[in-house]
mmCIF file of C-alpha atoms in Angstrom:
data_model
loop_
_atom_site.group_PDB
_atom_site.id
_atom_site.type_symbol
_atom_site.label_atom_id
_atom_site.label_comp_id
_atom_site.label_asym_id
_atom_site.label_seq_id
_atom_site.Cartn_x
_atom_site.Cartn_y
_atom_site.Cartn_z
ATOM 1 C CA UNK A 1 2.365 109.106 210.338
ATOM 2 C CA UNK A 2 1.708 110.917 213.784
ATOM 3 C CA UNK A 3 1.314 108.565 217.017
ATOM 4 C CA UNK A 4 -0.446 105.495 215.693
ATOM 5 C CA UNK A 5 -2.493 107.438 212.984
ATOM 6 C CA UNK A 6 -1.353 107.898 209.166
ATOM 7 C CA UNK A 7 -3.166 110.156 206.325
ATOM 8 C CA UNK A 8 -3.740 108.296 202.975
ATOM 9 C CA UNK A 9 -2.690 111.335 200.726
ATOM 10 C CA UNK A 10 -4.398 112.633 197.377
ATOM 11 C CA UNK A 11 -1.805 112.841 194.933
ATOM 12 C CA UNK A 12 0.842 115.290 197.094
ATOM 13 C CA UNK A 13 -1.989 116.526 199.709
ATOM 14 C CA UNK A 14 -3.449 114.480 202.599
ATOM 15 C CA UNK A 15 -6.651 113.216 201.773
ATOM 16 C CA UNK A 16 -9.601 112.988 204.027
ATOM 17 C CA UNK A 17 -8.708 109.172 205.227
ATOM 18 C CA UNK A 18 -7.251 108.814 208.562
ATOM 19 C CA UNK A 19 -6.017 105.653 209.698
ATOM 20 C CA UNK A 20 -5.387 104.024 212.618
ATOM 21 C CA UNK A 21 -2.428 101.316 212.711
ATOM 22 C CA UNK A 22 -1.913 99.112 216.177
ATOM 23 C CA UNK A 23 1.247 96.821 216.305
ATOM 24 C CA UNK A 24 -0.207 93.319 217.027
ATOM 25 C CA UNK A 25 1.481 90.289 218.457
ATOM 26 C CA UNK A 26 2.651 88.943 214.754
ATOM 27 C CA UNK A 27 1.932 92.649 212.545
ATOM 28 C CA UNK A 28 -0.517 94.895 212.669
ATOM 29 C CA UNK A 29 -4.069 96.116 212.557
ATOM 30 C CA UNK A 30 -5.548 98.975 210.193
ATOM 31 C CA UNK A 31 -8.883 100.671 211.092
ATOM 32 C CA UNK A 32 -10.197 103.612 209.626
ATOM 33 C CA UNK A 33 -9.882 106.297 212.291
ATOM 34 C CA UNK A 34 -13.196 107.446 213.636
ATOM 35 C CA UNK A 35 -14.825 109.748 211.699
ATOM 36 C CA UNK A 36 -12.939 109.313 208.632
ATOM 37 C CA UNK A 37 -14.775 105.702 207.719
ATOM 38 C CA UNK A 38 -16.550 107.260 204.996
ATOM 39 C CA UNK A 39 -13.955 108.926 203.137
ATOM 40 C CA UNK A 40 -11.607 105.634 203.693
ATOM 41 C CA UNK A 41 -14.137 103.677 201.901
ATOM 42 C CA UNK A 42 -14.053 105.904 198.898
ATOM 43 C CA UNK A 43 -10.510 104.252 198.380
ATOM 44 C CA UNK A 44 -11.606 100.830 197.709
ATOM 45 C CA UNK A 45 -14.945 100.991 196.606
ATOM 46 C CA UNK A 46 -18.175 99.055 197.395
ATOM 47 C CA UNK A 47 -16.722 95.485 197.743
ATOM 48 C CA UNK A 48 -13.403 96.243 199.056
ATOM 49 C CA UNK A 49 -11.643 97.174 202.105
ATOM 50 C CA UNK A 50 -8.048 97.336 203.594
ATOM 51 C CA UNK A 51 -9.266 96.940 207.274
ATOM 52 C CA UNK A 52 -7.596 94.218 208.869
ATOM 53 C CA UNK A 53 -4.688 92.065 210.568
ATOM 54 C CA UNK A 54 -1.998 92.040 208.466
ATOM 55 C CA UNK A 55 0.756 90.139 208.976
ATOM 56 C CA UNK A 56 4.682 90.070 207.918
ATOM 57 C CA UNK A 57 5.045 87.847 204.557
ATOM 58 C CA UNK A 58 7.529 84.963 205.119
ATOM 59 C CA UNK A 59 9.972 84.162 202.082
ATOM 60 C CA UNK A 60 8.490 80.863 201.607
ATOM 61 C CA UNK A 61 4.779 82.436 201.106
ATOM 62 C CA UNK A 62 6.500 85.194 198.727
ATOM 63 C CA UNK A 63 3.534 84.952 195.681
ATOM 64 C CA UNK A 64 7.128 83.742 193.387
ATOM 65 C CA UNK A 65 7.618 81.154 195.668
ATOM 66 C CA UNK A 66 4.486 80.461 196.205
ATOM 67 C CA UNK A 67 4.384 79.018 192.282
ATOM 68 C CA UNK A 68 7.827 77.818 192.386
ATOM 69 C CA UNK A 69 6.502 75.580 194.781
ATOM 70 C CA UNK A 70 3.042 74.673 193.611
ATOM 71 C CA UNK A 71 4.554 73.969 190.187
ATOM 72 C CA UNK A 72 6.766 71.681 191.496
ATOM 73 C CA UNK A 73 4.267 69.870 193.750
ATOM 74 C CA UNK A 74 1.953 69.472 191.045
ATOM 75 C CA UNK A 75 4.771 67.865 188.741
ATOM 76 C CA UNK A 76 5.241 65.610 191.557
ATOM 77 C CA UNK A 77 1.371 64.780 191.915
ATOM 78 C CA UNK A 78 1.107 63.954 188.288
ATOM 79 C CA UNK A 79 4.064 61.197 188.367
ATOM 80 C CA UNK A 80 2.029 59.793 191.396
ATOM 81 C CA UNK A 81 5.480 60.555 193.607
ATOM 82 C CA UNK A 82 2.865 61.491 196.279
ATOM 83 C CA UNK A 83 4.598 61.009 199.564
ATOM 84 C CA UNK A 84 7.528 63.744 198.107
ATOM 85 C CA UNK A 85 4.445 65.970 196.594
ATOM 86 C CA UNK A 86 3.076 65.895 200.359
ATOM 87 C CA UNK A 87 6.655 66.650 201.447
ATOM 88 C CA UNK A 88 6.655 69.874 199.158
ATOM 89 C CA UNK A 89 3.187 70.757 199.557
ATOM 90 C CA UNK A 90 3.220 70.842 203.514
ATOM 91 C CA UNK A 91 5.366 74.100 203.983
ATOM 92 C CA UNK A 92 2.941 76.206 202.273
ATOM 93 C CA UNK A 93 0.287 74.462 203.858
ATOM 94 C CA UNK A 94 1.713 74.895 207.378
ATOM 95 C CA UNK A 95 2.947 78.448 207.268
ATOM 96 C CA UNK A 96 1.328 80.373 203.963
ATOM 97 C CA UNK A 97 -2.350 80.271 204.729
ATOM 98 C CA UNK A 98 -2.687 83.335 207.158
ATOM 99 C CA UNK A 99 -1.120 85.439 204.655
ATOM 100 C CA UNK A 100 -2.576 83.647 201.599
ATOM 101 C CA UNK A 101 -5.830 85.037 199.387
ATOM 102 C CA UNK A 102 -8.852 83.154 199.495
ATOM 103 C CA UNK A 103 -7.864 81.716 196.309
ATOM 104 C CA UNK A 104 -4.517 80.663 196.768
ATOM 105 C CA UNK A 105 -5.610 79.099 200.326
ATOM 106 C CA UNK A 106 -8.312 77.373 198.790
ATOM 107 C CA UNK A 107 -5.907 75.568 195.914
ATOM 108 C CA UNK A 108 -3.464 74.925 198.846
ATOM 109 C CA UNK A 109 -6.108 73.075 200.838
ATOM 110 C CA UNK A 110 -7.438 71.288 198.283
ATOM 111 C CA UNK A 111 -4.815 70.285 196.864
ATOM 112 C CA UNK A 112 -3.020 69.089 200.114
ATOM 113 C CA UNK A 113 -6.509 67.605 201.148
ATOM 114 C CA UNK A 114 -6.363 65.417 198.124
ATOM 115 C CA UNK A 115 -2.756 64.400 198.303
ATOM 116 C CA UNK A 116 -3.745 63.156 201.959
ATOM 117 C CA UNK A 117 -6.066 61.469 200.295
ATOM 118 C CA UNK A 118 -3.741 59.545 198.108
ATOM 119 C CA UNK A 119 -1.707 58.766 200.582
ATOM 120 C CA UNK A 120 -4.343 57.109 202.635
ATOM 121 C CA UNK A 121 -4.806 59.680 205.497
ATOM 122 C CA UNK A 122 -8.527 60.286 205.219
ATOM 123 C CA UNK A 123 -8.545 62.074 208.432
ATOM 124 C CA UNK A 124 -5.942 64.614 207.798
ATOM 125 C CA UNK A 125 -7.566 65.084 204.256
ATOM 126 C CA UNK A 126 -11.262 65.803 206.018
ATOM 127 C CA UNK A 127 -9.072 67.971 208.758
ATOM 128 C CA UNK A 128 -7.678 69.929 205.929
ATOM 129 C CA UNK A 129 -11.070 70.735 204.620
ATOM 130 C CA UNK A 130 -13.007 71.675 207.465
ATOM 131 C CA UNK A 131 -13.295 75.421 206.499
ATOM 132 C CA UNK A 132 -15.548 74.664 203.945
ATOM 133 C CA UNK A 133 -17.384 71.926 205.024
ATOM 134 C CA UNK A 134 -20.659 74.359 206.005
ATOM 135 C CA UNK A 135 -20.449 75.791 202.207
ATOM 136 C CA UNK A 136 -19.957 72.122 200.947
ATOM 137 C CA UNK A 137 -23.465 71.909 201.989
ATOM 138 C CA UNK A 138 -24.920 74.445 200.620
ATOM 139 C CA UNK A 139 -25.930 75.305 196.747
ATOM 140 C CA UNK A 140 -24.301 77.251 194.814
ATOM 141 C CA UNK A 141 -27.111 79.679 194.766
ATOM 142 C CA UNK A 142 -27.300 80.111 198.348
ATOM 143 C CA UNK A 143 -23.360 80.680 198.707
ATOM 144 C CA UNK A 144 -23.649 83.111 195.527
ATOM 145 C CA UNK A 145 -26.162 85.270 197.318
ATOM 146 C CA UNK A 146 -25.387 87.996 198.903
ATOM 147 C CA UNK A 147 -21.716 87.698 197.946
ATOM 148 C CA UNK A 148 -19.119 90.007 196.067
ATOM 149 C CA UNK A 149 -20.026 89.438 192.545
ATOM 150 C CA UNK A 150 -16.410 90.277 192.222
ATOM 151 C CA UNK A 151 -15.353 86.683 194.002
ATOM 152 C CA UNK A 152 -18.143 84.423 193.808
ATOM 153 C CA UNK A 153 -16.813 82.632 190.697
ATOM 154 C CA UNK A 154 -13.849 82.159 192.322
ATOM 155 C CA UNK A 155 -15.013 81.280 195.396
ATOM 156 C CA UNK A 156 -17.548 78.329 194.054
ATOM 157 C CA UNK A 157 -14.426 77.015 192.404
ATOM 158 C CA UNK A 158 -12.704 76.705 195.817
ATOM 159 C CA UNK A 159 -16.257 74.684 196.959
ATOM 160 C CA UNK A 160 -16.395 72.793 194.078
ATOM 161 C CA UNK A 161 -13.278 71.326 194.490
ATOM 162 C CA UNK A 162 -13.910 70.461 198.160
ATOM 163 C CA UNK A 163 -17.107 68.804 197.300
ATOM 164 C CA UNK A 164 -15.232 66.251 195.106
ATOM 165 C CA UNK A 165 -12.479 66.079 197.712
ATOM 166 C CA UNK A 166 -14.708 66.039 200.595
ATOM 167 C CA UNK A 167 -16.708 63.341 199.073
ATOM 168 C CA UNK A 168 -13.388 61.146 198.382
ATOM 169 C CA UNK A 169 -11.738 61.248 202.233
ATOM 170 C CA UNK A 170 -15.072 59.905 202.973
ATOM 171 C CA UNK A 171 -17.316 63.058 203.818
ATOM 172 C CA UNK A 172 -20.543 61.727 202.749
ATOM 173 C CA UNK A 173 -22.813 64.774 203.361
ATOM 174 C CA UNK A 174 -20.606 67.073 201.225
ATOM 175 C CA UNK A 175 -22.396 67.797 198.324
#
């Protein structure tokens, strides 16, 4: 690394990838370095990219703990102990979902959503949902076009859920 630009090497050589890495408030931000785009794009390939914000990873939003704690919750949720399922749930839902994957902050949602639910708090179920409301609306077709092959399943299983869930906390137009 020189100044605020590293080389991505090939094998023990610098490749032809330059990047260019800003501190940020909370981490940092990775760009491709002008000119070098091209050549950083062969690294990931045609529905990838490491361009972003990326941010430190807190111990509690470690991927181990991450299922420590979802496995717990959801032992919780199934004996109906809702109220202490909420109580586990809530730290991941409060401070893992900036550095959590689609995926994981789709279960997280959804699965606190629902738990709201259960506990009578409509609003903070909807509240917890609101990212997806605009694809709760749409088909399945028209989310699945144009999108990463690569994700879509996944993706429409994040929706799919929040239809059902939407629907429940009283979301009528979710579906």
């Amino acid at each position: 690394m020189r100044g605020t630009q590293a080389a991505v090497y090939d094998g023990d050589q610098p490749g032809t990838c330059t990047l260019e890495i800003a501190k940020t408030g909370a981490g940092a931000a990775i760009r491709a370095a002008t000119g070098s785009e091209h050549a950083c794009r062969e690294y990931c390939g045609g529905n990838g990219s490491f361009e972003g914000d990326y941010l430190p990873l807190a111990a509690a939003c470690e991927p181990t703990a991450v299922q420590r704690t979802r496995t717990a919750f959801q032992s919780l949720y199934d004996r109906k102990d809702y109220a202490k399922a909420e109580a586990t749930l809530a730290p991941l839902y409060r401070s893992c979902l900036a550095t959590s994957s689609f995926s994981d902050e789709g279960a997280i949602r959804n699965d606190y959503a629902i738990t709201q639910h259960r506990l009578g708090d409509d609003a903070e179920c909807l509240q917890a949902l609101a990212p997806y409301r605009g694809d709760a609306n749409r088909s399945d077709e028209a989310i699945a076009d144009g999108m990463s092959p690569a994700i879509v399943d996944d993706y429409l299983g994040v929706i799919r859920a929040a239809r059902t869930n939407l629907k429940l906390c009283g979301h009528g137009a979710a579906g």
